[in-house]
Tab-separated table of C-alpha atoms and ligand atoms in Angstrom:
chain	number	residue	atom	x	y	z
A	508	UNK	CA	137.152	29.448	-2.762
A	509	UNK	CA	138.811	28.886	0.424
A	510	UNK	CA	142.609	27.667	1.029
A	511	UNK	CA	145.023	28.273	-0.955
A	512	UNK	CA	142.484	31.832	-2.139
A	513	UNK	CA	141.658	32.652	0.967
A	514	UNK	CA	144.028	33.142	3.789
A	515	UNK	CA	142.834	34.410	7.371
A	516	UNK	CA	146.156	34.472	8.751
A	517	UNK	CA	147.099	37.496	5.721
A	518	UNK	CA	145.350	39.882	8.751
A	519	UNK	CA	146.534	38.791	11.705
A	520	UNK	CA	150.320	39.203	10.608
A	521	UNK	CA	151.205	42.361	12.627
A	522	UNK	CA	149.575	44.378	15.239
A	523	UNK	CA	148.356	47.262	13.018
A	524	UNK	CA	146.346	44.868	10.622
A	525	UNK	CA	145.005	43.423	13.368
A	526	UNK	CA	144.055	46.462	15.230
A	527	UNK	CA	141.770	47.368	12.242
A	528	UNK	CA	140.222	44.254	11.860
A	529	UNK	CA	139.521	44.192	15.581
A	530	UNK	CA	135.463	44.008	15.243
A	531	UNK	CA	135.436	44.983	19.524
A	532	UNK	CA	136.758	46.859	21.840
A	533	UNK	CA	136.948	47.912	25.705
A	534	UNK	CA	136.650	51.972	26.101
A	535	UNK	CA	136.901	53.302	29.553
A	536	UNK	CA	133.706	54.648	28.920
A	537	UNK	CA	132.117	51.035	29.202
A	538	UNK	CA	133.759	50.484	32.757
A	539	UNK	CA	131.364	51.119	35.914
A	540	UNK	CA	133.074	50.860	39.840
A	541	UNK	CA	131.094	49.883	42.663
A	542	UNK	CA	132.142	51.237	45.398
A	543	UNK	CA	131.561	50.917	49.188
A	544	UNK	CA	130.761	53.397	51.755
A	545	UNK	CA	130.415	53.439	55.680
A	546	UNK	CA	129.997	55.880	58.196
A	547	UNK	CA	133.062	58.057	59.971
A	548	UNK	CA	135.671	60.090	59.069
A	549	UNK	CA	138.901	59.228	57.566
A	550	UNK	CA	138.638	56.227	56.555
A	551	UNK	CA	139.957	54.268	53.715
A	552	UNK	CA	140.580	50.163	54.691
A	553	UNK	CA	141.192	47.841	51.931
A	554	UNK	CA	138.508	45.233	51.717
A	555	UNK	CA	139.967	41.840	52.916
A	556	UNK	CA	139.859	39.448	49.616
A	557	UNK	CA	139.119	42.277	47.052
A	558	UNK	CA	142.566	43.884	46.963
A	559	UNK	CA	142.564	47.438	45.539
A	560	UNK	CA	138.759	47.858	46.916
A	561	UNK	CA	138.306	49.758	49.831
A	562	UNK	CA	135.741	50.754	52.329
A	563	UNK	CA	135.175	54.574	52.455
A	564	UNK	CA	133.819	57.564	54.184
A	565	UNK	CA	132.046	59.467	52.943
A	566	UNK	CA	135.236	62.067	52.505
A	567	UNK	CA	137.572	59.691	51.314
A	568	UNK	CA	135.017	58.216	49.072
A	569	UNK	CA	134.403	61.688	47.404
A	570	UNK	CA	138.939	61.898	47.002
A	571	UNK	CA	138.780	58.085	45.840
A	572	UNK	CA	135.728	59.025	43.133
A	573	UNK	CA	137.860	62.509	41.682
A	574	UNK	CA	140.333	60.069	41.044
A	575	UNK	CA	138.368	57.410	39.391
A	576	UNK	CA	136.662	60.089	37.681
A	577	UNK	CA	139.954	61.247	36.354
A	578	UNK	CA	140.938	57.770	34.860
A	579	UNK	CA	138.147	58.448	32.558
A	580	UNK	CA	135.284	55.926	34.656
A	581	UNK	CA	132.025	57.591	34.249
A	582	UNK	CA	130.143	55.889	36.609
A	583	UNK	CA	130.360	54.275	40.036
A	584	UNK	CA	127.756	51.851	42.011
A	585	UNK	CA	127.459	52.749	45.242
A	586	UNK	CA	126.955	50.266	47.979
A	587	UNK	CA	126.026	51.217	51.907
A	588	UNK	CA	127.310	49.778	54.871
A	589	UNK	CA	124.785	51.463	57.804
A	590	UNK	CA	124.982	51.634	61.000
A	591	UNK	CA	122.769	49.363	62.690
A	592	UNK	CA	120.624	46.493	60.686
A	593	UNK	CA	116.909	46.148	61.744
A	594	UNK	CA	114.178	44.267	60.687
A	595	UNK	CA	112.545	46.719	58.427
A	596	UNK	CA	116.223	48.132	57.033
A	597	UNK	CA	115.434	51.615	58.165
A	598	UNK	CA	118.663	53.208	57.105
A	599	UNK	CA	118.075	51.952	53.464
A	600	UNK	CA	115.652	54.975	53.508
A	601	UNK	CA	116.287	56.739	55.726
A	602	UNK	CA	117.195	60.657	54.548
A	603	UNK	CA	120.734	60.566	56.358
A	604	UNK	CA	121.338	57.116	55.526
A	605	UNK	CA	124.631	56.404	54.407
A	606	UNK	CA	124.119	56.013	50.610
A	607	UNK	CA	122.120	59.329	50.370
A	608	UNK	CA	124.684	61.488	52.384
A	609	UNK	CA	127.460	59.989	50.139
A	610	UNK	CA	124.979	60.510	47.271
A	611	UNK	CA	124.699	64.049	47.942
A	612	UNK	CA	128.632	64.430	48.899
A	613	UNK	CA	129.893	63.035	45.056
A	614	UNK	CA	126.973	65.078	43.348
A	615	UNK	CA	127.872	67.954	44.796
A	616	UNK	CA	131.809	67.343	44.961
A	617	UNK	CA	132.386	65.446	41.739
A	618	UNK	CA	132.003	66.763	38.645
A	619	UNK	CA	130.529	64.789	35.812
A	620	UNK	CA	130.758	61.737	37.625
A	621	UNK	CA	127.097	59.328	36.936
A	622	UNK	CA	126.148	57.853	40.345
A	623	UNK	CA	124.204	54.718	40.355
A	624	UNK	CA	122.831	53.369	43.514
A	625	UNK	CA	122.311	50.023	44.194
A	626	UNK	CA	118.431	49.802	45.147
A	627	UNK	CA	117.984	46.236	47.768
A	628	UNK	CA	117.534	45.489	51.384
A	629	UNK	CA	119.958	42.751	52.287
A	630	UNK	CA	122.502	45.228	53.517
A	631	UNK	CA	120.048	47.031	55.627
A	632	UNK	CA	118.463	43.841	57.377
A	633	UNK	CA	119.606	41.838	60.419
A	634	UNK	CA	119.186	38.903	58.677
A	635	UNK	CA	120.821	40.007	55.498
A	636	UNK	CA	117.335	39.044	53.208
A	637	UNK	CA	116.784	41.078	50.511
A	638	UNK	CA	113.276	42.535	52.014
A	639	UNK	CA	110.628	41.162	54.726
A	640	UNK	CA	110.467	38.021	56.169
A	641	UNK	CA	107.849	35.834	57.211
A	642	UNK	CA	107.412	32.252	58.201
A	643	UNK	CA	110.999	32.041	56.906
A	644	UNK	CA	110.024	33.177	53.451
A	645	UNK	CA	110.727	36.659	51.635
A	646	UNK	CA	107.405	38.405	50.901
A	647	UNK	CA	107.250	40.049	47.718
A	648	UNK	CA	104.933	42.617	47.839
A	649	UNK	CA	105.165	44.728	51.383
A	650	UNK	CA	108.808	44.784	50.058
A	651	UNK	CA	108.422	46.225	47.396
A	652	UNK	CA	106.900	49.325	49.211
A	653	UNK	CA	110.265	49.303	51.083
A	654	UNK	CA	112.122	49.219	48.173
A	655	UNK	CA	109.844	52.466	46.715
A	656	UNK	CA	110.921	53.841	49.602
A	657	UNK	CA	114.653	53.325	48.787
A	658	UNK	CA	114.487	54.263	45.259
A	659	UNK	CA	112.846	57.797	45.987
A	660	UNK	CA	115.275	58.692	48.743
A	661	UNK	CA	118.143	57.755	46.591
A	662	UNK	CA	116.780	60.015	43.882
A	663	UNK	CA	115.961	62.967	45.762
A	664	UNK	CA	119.675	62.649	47.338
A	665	UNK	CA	120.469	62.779	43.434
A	666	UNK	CA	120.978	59.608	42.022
A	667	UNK	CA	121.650	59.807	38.231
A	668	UNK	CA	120.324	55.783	37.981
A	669	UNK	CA	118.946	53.637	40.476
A	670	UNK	CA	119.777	49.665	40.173
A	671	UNK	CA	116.912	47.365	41.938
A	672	UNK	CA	118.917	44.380	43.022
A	673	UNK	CA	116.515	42.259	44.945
A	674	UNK	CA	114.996	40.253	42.003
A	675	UNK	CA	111.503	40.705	43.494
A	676	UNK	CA	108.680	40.781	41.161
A	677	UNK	CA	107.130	43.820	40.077
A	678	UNK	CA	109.865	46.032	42.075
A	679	UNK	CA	110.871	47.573	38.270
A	680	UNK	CA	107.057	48.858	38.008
A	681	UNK	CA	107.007	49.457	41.461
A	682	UNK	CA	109.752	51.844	41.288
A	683	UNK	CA	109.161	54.017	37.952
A	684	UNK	CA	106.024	54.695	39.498
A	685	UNK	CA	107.209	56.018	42.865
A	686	UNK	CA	109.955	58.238	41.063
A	687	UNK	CA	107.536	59.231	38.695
A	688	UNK	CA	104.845	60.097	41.677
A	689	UNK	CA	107.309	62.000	43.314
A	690	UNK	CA	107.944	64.372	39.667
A	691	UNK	CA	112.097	62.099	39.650
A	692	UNK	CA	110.908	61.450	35.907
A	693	UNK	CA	114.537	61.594	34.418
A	694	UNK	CA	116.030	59.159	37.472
A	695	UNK	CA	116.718	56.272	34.913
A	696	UNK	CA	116.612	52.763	36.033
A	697	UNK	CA	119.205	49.650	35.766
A	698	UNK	CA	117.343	46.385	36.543
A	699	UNK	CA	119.386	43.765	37.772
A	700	UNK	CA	117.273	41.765	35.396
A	701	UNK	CA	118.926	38.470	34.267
A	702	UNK	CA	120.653	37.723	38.582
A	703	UNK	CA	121.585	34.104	38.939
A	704	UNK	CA	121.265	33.002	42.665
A	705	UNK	CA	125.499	32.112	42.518
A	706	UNK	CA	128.131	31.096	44.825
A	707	UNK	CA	130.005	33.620	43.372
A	708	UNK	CA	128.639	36.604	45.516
A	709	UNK	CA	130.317	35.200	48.775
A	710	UNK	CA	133.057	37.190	48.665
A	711	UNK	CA	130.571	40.241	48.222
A	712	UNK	CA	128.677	39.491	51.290
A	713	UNK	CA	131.131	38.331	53.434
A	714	UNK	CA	133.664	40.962	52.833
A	715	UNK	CA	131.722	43.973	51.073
A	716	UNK	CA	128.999	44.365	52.887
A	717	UNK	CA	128.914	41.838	55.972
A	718	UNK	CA	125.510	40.810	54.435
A	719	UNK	CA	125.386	37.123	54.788
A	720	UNK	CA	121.892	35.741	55.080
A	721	UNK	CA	121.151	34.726	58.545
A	722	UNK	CA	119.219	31.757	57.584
A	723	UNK	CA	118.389	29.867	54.006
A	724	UNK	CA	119.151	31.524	50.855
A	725	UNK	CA	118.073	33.717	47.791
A	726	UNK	CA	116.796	31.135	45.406
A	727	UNK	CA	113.272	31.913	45.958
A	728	UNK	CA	113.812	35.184	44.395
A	729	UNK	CA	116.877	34.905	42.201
A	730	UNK	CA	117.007	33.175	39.390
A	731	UNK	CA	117.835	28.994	38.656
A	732	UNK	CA	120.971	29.221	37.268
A	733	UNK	CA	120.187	26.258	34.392
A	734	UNK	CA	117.994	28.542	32.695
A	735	UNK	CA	118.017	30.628	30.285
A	736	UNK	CA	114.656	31.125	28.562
A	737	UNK	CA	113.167	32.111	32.019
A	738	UNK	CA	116.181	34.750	32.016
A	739	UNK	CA	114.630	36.283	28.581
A	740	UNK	CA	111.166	35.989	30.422
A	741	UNK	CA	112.433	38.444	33.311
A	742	UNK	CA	114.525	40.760	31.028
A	743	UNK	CA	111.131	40.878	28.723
A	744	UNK	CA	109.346	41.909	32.349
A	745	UNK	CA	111.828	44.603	33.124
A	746	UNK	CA	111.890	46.164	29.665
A	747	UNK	CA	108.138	46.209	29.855
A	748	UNK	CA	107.773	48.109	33.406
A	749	UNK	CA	110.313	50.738	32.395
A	750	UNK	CA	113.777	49.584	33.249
A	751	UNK	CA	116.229	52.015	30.739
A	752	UNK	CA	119.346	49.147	31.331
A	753	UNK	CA	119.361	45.637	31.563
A	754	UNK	CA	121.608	43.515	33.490
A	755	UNK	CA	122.996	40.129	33.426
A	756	UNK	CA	124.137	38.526	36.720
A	757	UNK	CA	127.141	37.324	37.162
A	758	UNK	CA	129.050	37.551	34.007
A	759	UNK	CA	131.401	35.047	33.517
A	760	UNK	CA	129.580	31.749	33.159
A	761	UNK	CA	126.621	33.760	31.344
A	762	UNK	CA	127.854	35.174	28.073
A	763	UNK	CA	125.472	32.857	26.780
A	764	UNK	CA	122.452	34.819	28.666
A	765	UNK	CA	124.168	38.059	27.220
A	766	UNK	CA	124.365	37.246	23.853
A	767	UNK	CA	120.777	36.467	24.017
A	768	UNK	CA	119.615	39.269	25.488
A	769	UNK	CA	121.690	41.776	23.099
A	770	UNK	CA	119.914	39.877	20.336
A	771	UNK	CA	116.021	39.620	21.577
A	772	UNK	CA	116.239	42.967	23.956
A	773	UNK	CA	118.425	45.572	21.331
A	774	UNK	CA	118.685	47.770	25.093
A	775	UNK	CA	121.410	49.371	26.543
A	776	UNK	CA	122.919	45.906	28.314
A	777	UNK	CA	125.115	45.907	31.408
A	778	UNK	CA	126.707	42.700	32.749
A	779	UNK	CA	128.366	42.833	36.521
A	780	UNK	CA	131.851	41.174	37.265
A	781	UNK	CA	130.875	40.304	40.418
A	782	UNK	CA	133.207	39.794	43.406
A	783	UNK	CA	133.800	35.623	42.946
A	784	UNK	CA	134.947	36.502	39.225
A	785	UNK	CA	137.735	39.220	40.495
A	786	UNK	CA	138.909	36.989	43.055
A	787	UNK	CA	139.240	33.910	41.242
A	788	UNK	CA	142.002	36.072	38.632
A	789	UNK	CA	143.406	37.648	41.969
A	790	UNK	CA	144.402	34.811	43.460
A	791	UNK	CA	145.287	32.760	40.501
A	792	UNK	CA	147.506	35.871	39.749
A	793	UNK	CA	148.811	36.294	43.082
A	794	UNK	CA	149.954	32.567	42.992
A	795	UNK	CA	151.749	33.181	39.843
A	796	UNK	CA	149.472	31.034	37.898
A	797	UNK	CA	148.127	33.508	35.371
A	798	UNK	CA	149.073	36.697	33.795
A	799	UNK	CA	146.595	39.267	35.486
A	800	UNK	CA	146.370	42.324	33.265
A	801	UNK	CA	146.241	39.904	29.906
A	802	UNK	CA	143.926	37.996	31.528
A	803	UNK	CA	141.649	40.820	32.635
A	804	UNK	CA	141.830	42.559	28.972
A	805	UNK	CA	140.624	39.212	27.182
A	806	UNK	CA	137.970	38.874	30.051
A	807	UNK	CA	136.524	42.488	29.640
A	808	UNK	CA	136.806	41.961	25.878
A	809	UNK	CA	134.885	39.174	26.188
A	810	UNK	CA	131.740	40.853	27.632
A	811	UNK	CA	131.815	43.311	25.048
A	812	UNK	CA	132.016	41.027	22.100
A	813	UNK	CA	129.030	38.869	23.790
A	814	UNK	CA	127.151	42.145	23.814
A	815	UNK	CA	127.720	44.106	26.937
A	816	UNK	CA	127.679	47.693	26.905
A	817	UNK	CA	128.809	48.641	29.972
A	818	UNK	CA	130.731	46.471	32.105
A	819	UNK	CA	130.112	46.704	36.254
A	820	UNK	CA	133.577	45.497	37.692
A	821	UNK	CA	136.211	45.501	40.835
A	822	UNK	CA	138.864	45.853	37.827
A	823	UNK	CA	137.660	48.871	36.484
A	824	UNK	CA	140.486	51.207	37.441
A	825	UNK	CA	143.530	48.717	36.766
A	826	UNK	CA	141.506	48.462	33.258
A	827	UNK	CA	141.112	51.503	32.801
A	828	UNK	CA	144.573	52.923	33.880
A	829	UNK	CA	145.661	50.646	31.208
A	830	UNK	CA	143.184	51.529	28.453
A	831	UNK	CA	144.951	55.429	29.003
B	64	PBG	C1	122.498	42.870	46.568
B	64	PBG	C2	123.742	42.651	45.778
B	64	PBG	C3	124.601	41.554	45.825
B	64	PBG	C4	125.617	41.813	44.904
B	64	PBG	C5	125.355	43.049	44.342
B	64	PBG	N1	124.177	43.542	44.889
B	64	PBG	C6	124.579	40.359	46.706
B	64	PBG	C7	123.458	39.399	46.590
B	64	PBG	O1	122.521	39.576	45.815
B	64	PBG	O2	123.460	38.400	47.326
B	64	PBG	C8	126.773	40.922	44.611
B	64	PBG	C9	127.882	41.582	43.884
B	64	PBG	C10	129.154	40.837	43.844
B	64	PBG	O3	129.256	39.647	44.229
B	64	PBG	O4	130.124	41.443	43.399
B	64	PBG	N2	122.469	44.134	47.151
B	65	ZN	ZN1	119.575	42.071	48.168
């Protein structure tokens, strides 16, 4: 067969062929928005470098989340921003912390809303390490009793998921245990399983969450961003201790990691847009360089068609006020 028999262009003529030969789409349903709270009243400031991201209290938050809520987003990641850092990140579990008062507030404020908590240390610590230090050198294991800590506070504040960030070993096992101790047996988890130690977080930590690390970095504990069969190797872990989602780390430059994982893992897979990706279309848009909302679409349609099935991203209510 083949040309002159067979003619792909035949399908792509007008929009309605090609709407139902379209083999993937983005729903709203598939969009997750992290979100940022600190402590106060009043307060909503727009996050320098993440326009249309905000930093909220916890009352504004719960306003912002009705609204995001009502653009048909059924989840949101919730980030802290405490008080005071320490050493041992107290506030990360601490029962008034930030994250389990706003917790509480959008459980109790927002209907059918799915909170997911973002489960790590580095926001919590002085020097912005993603657990204990010693000799210079994040231990695994004492942290991981931390981050037990975490996860059970976040539950009993009424977490729907809880998303261990830290890429620490053992910390999925660690966790499923605690919750499970503690009778939080339907708190499902979302491993940050497959997270690349990338450049791209900068904007995160410098504007998010004022969490830049005081001194080396987060390659001992994140992953080599060459590889790929070590990536399947930590998803396998995860899946094995209990995690309910899997997670690649960023998104962009990894489709390749997603694709793979879709195919070995068959799990409910979540990739995260992370804060260098949504700048890099901001600012190209913003310069008049690209078209932003046809950029974004092909973007988010990309994840999906690699295998994603829920997409963590800074664009999720532009996409989704579009998707309407
Ligand atoms: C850790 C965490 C980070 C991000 C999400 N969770 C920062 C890091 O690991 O260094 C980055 C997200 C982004 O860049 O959008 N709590
Ligand atoms: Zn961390």
């Amino acid at each position: 067969m083949g040309f002159p028999t067979q003619r792909l262009r035949r399908l792509r003529r007008n929009q309605t062929l090609r709407s139902m030969v379209r083999e993937c789409d983005v729903n709203r349903d598939d969009l997750i928005y992290p979100m940022f709270v600190v402590h106060g009243r009043g307060i909503k400031r727009e996050i320098k470098g993440l326009p249309g991201n905000y930093h909220h209290s916890v009352d504004q938050l719960v306003e912002e989340a009705k609204q995001v809520r009502d653009l048909g987003i059924l989840a949101v990641l919730l980030f802290g921003i405490p008080e005071k850092k320490d050493a041992n990140a107290s506030e990360a579990y601490a029962e008034n912390g930030i994250v389990q008062q706003a917790v509480r507030a959008l459980k109790r404020e927002v209907e059918g809303l799915t909170v997911i908590t973002d489960v790590c240390l580095c926001e919590y610590t002085e020097h912005g390490h993603c657990g204990i230090i010693e000799n210079g050198y994040l231990v695994n294991d004492r942290s991981l009793e931390l981050l037990a800590k975490v996860t059970v506070s976040h539950a009993k504040a009424g977490a729907d998921i809880v998303a261990p960030a830290a890429m620490l070993d053992g910390q999925i096992r660690t966790m499923r245990s605690a919750l499970d101790q503690d009778g939080l047996i339907d708190t499902a988890i979302m491993g940050y399983s497959a997270k690349f130690a990338s450049k791209l977080y900068d904007p995160f930590f410098k504007q998010c969450t004022h969490s830049a690390v005081a001194f080396g970095d987060k390659r001992t504990h994140q992953m080599d961003f060459s590889n790929s069969d070590e990536a399947m190797r930590e998803i396998a872990l995860d899946v094995e201790e209990g995690a309910d989602i899997i997670m690649v780390k960023p998104a962009l430059f990894y489709l390749d990691i997603v694709a793979r994982a879709k195919a070995e893992f068959k799990m409910p897979l979540a990739v995260y847009n992370v804060s260098g990706e949504y700048v890099m279309l901001k600012a190209a848009a913003e310069a008049g360089r690209l078209d932003e909302a046809s950029v974004r679409m092909e973007m988010l349609t990309a994840f999906k068609r690699a295998g994603a099935d829920l997409i963590i991203t800074y664009f999720a209510k532009e996409a989704a006020r579009e998707l309407h």
